[in-house]
CSV table of C-alpha atoms in Angstrom, one decimal:
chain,number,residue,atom,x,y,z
A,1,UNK,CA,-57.9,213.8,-31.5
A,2,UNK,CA,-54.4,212.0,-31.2
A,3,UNK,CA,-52.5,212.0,-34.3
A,4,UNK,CA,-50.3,209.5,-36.3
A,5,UNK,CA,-47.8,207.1,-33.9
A,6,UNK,CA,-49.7,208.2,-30.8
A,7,UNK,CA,-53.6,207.0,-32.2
A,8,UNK,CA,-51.5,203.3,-33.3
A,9,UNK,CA,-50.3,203.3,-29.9
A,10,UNK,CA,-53.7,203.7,-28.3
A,11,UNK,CA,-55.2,201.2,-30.7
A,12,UNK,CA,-53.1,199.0,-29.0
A,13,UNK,CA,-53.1,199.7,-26.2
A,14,UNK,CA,-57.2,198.9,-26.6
A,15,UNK,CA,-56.2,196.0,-28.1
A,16,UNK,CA,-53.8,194.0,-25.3
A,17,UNK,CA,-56.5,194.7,-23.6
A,18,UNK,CA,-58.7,192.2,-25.6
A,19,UNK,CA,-56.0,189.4,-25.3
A,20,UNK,CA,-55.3,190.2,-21.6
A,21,UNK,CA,-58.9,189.6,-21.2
A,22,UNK,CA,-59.9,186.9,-23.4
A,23,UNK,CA,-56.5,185.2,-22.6
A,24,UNK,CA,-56.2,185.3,-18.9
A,25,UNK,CA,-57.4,182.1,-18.1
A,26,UNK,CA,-56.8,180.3,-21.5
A,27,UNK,CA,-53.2,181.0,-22.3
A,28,UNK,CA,-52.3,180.2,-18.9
A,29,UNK,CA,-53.7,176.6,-19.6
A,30,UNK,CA,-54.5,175.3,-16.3
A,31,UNK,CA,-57.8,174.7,-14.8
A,32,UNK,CA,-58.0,178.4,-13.3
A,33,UNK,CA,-60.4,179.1,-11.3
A,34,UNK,CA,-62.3,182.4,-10.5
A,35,UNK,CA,-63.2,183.5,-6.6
A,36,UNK,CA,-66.6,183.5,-6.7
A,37,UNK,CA,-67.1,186.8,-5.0
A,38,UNK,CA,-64.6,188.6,-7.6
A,39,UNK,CA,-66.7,186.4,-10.4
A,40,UNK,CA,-70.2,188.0,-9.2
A,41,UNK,CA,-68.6,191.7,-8.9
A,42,UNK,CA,-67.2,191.6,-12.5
A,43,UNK,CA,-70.7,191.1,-13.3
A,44,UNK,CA,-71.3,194.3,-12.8
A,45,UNK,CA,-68.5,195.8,-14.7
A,46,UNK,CA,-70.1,195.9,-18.0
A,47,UNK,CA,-73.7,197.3,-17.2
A,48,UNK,CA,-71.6,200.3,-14.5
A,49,UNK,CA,-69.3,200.9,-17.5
A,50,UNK,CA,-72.2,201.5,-20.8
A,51,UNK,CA,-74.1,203.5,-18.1
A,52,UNK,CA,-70.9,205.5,-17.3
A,53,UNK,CA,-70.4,206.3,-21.1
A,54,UNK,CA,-73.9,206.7,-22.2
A,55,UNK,CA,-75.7,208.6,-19.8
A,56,UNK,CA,-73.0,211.5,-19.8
A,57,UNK,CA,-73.9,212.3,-23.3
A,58,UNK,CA,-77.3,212.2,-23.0
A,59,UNK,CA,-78.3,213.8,-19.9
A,60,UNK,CA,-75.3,216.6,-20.6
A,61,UNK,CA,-75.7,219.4,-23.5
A,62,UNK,CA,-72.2,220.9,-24.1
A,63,UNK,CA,-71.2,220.5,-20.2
A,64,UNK,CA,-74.0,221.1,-18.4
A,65,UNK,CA,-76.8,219.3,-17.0
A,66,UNK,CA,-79.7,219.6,-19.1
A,67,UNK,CA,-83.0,217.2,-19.2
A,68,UNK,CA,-84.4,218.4,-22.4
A,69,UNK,CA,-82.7,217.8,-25.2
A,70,UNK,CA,-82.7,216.4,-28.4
A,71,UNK,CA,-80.0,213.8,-27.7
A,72,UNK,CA,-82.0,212.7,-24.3
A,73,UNK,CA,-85.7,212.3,-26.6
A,74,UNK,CA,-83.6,210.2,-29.2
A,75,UNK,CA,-82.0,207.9,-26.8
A,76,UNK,CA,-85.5,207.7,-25.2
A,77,UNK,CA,-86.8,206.4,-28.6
A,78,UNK,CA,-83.8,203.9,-29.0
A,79,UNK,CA,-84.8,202.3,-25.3
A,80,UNK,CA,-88.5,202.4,-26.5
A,81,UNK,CA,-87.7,200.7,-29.2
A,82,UNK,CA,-85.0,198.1,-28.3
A,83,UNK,CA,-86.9,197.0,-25.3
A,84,UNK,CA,-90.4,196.2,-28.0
A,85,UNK,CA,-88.6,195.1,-31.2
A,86,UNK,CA,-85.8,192.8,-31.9
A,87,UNK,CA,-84.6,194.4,-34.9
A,88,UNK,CA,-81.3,194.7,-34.8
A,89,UNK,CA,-81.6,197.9,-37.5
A,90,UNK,CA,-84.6,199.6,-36.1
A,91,UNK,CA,-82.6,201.2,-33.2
A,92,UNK,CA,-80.1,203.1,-35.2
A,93,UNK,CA,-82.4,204.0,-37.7
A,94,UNK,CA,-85.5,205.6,-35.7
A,95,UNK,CA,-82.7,207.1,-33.3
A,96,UNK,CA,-81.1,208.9,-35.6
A,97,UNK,CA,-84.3,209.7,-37.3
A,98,UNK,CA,-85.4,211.3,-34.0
A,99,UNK,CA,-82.3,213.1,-33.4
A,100,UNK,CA,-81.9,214.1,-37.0
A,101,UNK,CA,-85.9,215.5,-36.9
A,102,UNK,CA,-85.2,217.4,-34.0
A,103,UNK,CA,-82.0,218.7,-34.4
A,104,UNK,CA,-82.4,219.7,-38.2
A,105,UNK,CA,-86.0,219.6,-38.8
A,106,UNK,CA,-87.2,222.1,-35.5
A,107,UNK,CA,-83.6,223.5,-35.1
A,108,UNK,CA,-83.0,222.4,-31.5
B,1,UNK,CA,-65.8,158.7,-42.5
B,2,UNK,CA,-66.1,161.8,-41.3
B,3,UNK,CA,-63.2,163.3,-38.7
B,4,UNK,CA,-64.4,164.2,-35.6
B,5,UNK,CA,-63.0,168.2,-36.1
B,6,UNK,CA,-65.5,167.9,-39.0
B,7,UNK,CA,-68.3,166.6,-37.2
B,8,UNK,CA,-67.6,169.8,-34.6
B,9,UNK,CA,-67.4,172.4,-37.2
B,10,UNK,CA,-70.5,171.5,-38.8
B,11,UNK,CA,-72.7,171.4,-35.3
B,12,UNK,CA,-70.8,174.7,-34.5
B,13,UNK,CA,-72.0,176.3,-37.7
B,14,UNK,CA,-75.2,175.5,-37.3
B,15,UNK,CA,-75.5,176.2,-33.8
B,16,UNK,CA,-73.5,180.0,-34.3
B,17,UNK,CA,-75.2,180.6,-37.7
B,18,UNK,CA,-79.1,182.2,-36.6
B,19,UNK,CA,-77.2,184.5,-34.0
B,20,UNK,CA,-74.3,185.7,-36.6
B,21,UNK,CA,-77.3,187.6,-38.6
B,22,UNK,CA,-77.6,189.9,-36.0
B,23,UNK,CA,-74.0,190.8,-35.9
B,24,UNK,CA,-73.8,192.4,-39.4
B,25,UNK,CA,-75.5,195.8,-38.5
B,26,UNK,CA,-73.3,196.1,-34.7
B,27,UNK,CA,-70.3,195.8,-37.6
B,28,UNK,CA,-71.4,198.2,-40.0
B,29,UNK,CA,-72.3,200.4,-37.3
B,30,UNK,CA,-69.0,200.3,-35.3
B,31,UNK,CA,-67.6,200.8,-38.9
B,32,UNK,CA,-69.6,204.1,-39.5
B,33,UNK,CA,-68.6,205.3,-36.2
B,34,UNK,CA,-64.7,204.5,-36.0
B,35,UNK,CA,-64.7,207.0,-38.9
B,36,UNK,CA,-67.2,209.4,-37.2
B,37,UNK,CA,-65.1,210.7,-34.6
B,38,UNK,CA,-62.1,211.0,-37.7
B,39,UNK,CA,-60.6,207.8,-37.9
B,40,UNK,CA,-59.2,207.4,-41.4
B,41,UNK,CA,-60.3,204.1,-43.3
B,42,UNK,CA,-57.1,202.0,-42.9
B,43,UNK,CA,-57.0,203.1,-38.9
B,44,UNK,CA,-60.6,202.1,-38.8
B,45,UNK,CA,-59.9,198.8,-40.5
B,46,UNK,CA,-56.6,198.4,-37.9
B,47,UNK,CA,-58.6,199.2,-34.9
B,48,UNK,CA,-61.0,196.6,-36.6
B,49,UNK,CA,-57.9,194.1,-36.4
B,50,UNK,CA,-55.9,194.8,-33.5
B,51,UNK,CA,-58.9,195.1,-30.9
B,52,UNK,CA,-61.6,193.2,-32.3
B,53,UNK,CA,-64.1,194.0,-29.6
B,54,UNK,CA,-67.3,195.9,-30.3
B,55,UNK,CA,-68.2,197.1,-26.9
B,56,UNK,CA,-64.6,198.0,-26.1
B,57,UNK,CA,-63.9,199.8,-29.2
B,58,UNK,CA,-67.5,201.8,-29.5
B,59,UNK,CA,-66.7,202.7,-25.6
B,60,UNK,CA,-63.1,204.1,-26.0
B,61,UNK,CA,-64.4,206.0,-29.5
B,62,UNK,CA,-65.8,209.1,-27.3
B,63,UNK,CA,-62.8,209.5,-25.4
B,64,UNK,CA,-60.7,209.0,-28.5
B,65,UNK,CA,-62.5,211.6,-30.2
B,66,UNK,CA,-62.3,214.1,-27.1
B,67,UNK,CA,-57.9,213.7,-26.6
B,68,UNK,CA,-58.5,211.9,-23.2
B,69,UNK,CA,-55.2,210.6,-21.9
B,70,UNK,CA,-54.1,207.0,-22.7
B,71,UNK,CA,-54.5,205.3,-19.9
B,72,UNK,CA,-58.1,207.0,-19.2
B,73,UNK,CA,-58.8,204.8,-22.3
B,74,UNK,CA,-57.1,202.0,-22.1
B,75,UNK,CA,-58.7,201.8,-18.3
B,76,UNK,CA,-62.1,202.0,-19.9
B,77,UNK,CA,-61.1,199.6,-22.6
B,78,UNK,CA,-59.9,197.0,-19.3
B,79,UNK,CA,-63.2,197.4,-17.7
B,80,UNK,CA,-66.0,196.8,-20.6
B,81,UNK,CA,-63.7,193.6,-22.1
B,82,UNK,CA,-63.2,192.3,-18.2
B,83,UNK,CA,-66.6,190.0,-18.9
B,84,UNK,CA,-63.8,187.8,-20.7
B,85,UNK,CA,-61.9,187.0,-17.9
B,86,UNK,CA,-64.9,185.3,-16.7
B,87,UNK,CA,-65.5,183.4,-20.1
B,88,UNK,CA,-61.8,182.6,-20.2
B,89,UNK,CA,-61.8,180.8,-16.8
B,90,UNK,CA,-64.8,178.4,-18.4
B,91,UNK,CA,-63.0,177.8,-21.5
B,92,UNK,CA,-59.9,177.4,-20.1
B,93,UNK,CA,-60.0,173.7,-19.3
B,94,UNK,CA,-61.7,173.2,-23.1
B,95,UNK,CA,-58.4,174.5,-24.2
B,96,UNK,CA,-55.8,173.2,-22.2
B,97,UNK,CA,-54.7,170.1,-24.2
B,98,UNK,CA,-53.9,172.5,-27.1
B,99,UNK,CA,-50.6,173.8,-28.3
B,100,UNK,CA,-49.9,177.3,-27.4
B,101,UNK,CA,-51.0,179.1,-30.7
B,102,UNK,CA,-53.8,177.3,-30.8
B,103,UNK,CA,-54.8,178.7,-27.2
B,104,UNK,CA,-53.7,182.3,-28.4
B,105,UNK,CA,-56.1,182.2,-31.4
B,106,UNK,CA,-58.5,180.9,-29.2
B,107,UNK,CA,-58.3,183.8,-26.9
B,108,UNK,CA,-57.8,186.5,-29.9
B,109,UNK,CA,-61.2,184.8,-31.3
B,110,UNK,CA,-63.3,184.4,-28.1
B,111,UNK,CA,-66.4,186.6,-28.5
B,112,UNK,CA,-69.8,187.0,-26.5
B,113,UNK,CA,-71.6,185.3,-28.4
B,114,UNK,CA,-70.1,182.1,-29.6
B,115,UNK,CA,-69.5,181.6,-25.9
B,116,UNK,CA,-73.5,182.4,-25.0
B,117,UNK,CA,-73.9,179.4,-27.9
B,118,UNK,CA,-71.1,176.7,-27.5
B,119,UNK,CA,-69.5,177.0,-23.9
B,120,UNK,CA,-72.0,174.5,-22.4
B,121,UNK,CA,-71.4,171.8,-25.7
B,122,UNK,CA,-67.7,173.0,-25.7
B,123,UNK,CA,-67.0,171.9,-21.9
B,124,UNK,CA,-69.0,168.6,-22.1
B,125,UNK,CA,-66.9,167.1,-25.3
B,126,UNK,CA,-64.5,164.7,-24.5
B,127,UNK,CA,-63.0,164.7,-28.2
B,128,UNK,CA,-60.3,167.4,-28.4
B,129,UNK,CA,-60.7,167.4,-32.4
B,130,UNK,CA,-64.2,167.5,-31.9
B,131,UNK,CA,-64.4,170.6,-29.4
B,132,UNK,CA,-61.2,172.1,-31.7
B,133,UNK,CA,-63.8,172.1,-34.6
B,134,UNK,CA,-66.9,173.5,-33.0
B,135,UNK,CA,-64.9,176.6,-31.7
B,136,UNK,CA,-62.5,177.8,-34.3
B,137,UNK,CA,-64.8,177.6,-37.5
B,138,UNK,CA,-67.6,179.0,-36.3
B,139,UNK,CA,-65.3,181.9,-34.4
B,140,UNK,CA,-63.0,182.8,-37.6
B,141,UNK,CA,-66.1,182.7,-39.8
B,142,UNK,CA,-67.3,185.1,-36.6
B,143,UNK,CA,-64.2,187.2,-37.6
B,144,UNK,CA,-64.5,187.3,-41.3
B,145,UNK,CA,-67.9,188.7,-41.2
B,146,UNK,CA,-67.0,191.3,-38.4
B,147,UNK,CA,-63.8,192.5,-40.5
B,148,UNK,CA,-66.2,192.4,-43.7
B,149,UNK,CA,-68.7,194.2,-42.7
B,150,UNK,CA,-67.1,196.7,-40.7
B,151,UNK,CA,-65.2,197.5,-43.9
B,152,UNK,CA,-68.7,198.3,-45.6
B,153,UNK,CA,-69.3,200.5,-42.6
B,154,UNK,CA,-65.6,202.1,-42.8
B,155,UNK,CA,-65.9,202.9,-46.4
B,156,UNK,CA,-69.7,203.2,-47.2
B,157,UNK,CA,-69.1,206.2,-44.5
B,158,UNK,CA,-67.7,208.7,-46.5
B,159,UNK,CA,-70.9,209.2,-48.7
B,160,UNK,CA,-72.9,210.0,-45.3
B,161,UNK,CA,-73.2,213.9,-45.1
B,162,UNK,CA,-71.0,215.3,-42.5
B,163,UNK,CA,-73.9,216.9,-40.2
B,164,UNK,CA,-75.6,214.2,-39.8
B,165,UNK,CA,-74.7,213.9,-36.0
B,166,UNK,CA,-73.3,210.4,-36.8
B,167,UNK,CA,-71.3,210.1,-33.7
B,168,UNK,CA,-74.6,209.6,-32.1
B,169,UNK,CA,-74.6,206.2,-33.4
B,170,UNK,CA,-72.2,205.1,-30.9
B,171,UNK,CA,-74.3,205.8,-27.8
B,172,UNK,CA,-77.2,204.9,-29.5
B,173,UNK,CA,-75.1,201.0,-29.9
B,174,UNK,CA,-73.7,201.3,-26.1
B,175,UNK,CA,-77.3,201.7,-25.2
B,176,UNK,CA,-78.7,199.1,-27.1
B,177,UNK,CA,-76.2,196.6,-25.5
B,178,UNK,CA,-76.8,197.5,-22.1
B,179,UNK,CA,-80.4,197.1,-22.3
B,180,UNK,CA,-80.5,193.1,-22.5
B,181,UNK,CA,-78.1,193.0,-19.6
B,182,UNK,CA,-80.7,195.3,-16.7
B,183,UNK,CA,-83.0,191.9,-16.1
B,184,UNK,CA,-81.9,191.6,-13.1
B,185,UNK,CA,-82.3,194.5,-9.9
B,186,UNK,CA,-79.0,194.4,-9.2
B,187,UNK,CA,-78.1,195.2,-12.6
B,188,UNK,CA,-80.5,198.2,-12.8
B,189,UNK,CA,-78.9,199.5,-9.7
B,190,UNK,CA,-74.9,199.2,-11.5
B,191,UNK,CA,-76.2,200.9,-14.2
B,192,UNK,CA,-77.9,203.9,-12.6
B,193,UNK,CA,-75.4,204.3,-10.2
B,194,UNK,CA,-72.6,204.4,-12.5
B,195,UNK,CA,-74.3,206.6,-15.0
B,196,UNK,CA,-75.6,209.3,-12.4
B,197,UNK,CA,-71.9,208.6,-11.3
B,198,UNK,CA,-70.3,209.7,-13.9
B,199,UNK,CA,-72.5,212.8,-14.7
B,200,UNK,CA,-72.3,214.1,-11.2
B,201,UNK,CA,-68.5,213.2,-11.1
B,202,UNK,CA,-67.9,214.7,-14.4
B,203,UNK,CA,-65.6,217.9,-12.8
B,204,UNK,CA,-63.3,215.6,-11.4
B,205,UNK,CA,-59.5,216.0,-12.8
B,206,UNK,CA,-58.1,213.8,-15.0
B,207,UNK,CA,-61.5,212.6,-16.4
B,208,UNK,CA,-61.4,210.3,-13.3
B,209,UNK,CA,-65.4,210.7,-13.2
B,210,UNK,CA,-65.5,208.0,-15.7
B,211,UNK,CA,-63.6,205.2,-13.1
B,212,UNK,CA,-64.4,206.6,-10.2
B,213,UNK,CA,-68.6,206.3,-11.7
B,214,UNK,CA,-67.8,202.7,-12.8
B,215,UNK,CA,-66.1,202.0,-9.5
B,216,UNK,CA,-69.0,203.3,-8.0
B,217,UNK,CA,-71.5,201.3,-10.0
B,218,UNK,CA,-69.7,197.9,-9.3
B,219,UNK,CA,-69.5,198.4,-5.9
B,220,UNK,CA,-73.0,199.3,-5.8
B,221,UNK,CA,-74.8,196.5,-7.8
B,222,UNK,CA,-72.4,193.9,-5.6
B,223,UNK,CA,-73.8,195.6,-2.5
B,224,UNK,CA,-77.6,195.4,-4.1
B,225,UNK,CA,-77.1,191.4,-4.6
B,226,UNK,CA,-75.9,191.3,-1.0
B,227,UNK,CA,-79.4,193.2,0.1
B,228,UNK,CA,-81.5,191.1,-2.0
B,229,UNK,CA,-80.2,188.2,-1.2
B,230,UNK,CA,-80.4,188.8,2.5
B,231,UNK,CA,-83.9,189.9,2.3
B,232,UNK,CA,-84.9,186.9,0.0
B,233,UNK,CA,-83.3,184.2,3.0
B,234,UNK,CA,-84.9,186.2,5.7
C-alpha cells in the first residue's frame, strides 16, 4: 500500500475527480448541454465499471480462475438477497456471515 | 412571513429525509472498509472529506490496497464518478444565477440521490432563494450524516478482529449498487461484458485489464441499445 505524502496525493487525486465531475457543467455556469449520444454511452460507465471491480474478486482465487469458492457463494447470497429484500443492512450482514461460515467454519 | 430559501429548505428536507435513512449503513460500511485495506483513522476521515463519493472511493480501495499506479486509480476514480457529468449538465441551469462559491459547493455537495429526489422540483422553480434552499440544506445535512457516520465506521473498526475477511465488505457494497442499475438489457450486457472483461484481461501490463474491461463494457452496452432499438422499430 502507498505510504505517507504519496497515499494524500492519491486521495486527491480521487478527489478532483469528484469536483471535475460534479462540477463540469455547473461551475462553468452556462446552459451546457450534453451530445446525446455521449449522454447515453456514459450510461454505461457505471454498471461496466462495478462489474469490472467486482467480478475479478469473485470469480478469481489468488490469480486464477476458479468457480468455486467461498468468495463466489457469498457474493451469490448478497445478489440473492439484495434483489428480495430492501434492507439496506441485510446484505453486508448475511454476506459476510456466508463468507465467514465458509471460510472459518468449514476451512475453505 | 416566511422567506422563500425557507420555504425550499423545508420541502427539501422532507422530500430527502425517507431516502437519507438508507445512507447510514453505505457510510459506516465505506468507513469499516477505508480502514480494511490499512487506512489509518484520520486518512480514512480525509479520504472521507476530500472525495466524498461512495462508489468512487469503495472502487479505488482494492487498487489502493494492492499498490496499483496512480493514474490506474485515479482513471477508475474518473470513470465510476462520470454519472455526474450527466447530473451536472441538468443542474447546471438551476445554478447559473449563483455566485461562484455558491456553484462550487453545489458541485462538492451534488450526490445521487438528492439529485434522484429534487432535480425535477429544482429545474421547474423560478425563485432562486427558493431552489437555493431546497438544494443546499438537504445536501449539507447529506454531508454531515455521511462524515458522521463514516466516522463510527472509521473508529468502531478497530474492535472488529483482524481475520474477519473485512475487505470483503467492499465488493459485497460495489455489488449491492450495481444491482438496482441492470433493469434494463443493455445494462446487463455493460455489466457482463466488463466484468468477464476484466477477468479475462486480467494479464494485461499495467493493470490495463481494468480500462481496457470497462472500455469494453461501454462500448458494448452502447452497441446493445443500438440492436434493441433497431429490432424494436423494425
Amino acid at each position: 500500500m502507498s505510504e505517507g505524502l504519496w497515499l494524500w496525493l492519491t486521495l486527491l487525486a480521487i478527489g478532483s475527480t469528484t469536483i471535475m465531475t460534479r462540477g463540469s457543467f455547473i461551475l462553468a455556469g452556462e446552459k451546457g448541454r450534453l451530445p446525446p449520444a455521449l449522454q447515453r454511452a456514459l450510461r454505461y460507465a457505471p454498471a461496466a465499471a462495478l462489474s469490472a471491480l467486482v467480478m475479478p474478486d469473485l470469480l478469481l482465487d489468488g490469480g486464477a480462475f476458479d468457480p468455486l469458492n467461498p468468495k463466489l457463494a457469498a457474493g451469490g447470497v448478497v445478489i440473492l438477497v439484495a434483489l428480495r429484500s430492501r434492507n439496506p443492512w441485510l446484505p453486508f450482514i448475511l454476506g459476510m456471515a456466508m463468507l465467514l461460515l465458509l471460510r472459518k467454519g468449514f476451512g475453505w | 412571513m416566511e422567506s422563500s430559501f425557507r420555504r425550499g429548505a423545508r420541502e427539501g428536507m422532507r422530500d430527502f429525509l425517507p431516502l437519507s435513512v438508507g445512507l447510514v449503513p453505505w457510510a459506516i460500511v465505506t468507513g469499516i472498509a477505508m480502514r480494511s485495506i490499512g487506512l489509518s483513522p484520520a486518512e480514512s476521515m480525509g479520504m472521507n472529506l476530500l472525495v466524498y463519493a461512495g462508489t468512487a472511493q469503495l472502487g479505488t480501495l482494492p487498487l489502493i490496497g494492492s499498490g496499483a499506479p496512480l493514474w490506474l486509480i485515479f482513471l477508475t476514480a474518473l470513470v465510476l464518478n462520470l454519472r455526474f457529468i450527466i447530473f451536472s449538465a441538468a443542474l447546471a441551469p438551476v445554478f447559473h444565477d449563483h455566485r461562484f462559491m455558491r456553484r462550487l459547493a453545489s458541485s462538492y455537495l451534488l450526490v445521487d440521490g438528492m439529485f434522484a429526489v429534487g432535480a425535477d422540483k429544482l429545474q421547474r422553480a423560478d425563485d432562486p432563494h427558493w431552489r437555493w434552499g431546497y438544494y443546499i440544506v438537504p445536501s449539507v445535512y447529506c454531508w454531515l450524516l455521511w462524515q458522521l457516520c463514516g466516522a463510527v465506521g472509521v473508529f468502531g473498526a478497530g474492535a472488529i478482529p483482524r481475520d474477519w475477511s473485512l475487505e470483503f465488505m467492499t465488493t459485497i457494497a460495489l455489488t449491492v449498487m450495481m444491482i438496482p442499475m441492470l433493469r434494463e438489457r443493455p445494462m446487463w450486457v455493460a455489466a457482463l461484458v466488463g466484468g468477464l472483461g476484466a477477468v479475462l484481461l486480467r494479464e494485461l501490463p499495467l493493470r490495463l485489464g481494468l480500462i481496457a474491461g470497462i472500455a469494453l463494457g461501454i462500448g458494448a452496452g452502447f452497441i446493445a441499445e443500438r440492436a434493441l432499438a433497431g429490432r424494436a422499430a423494425r
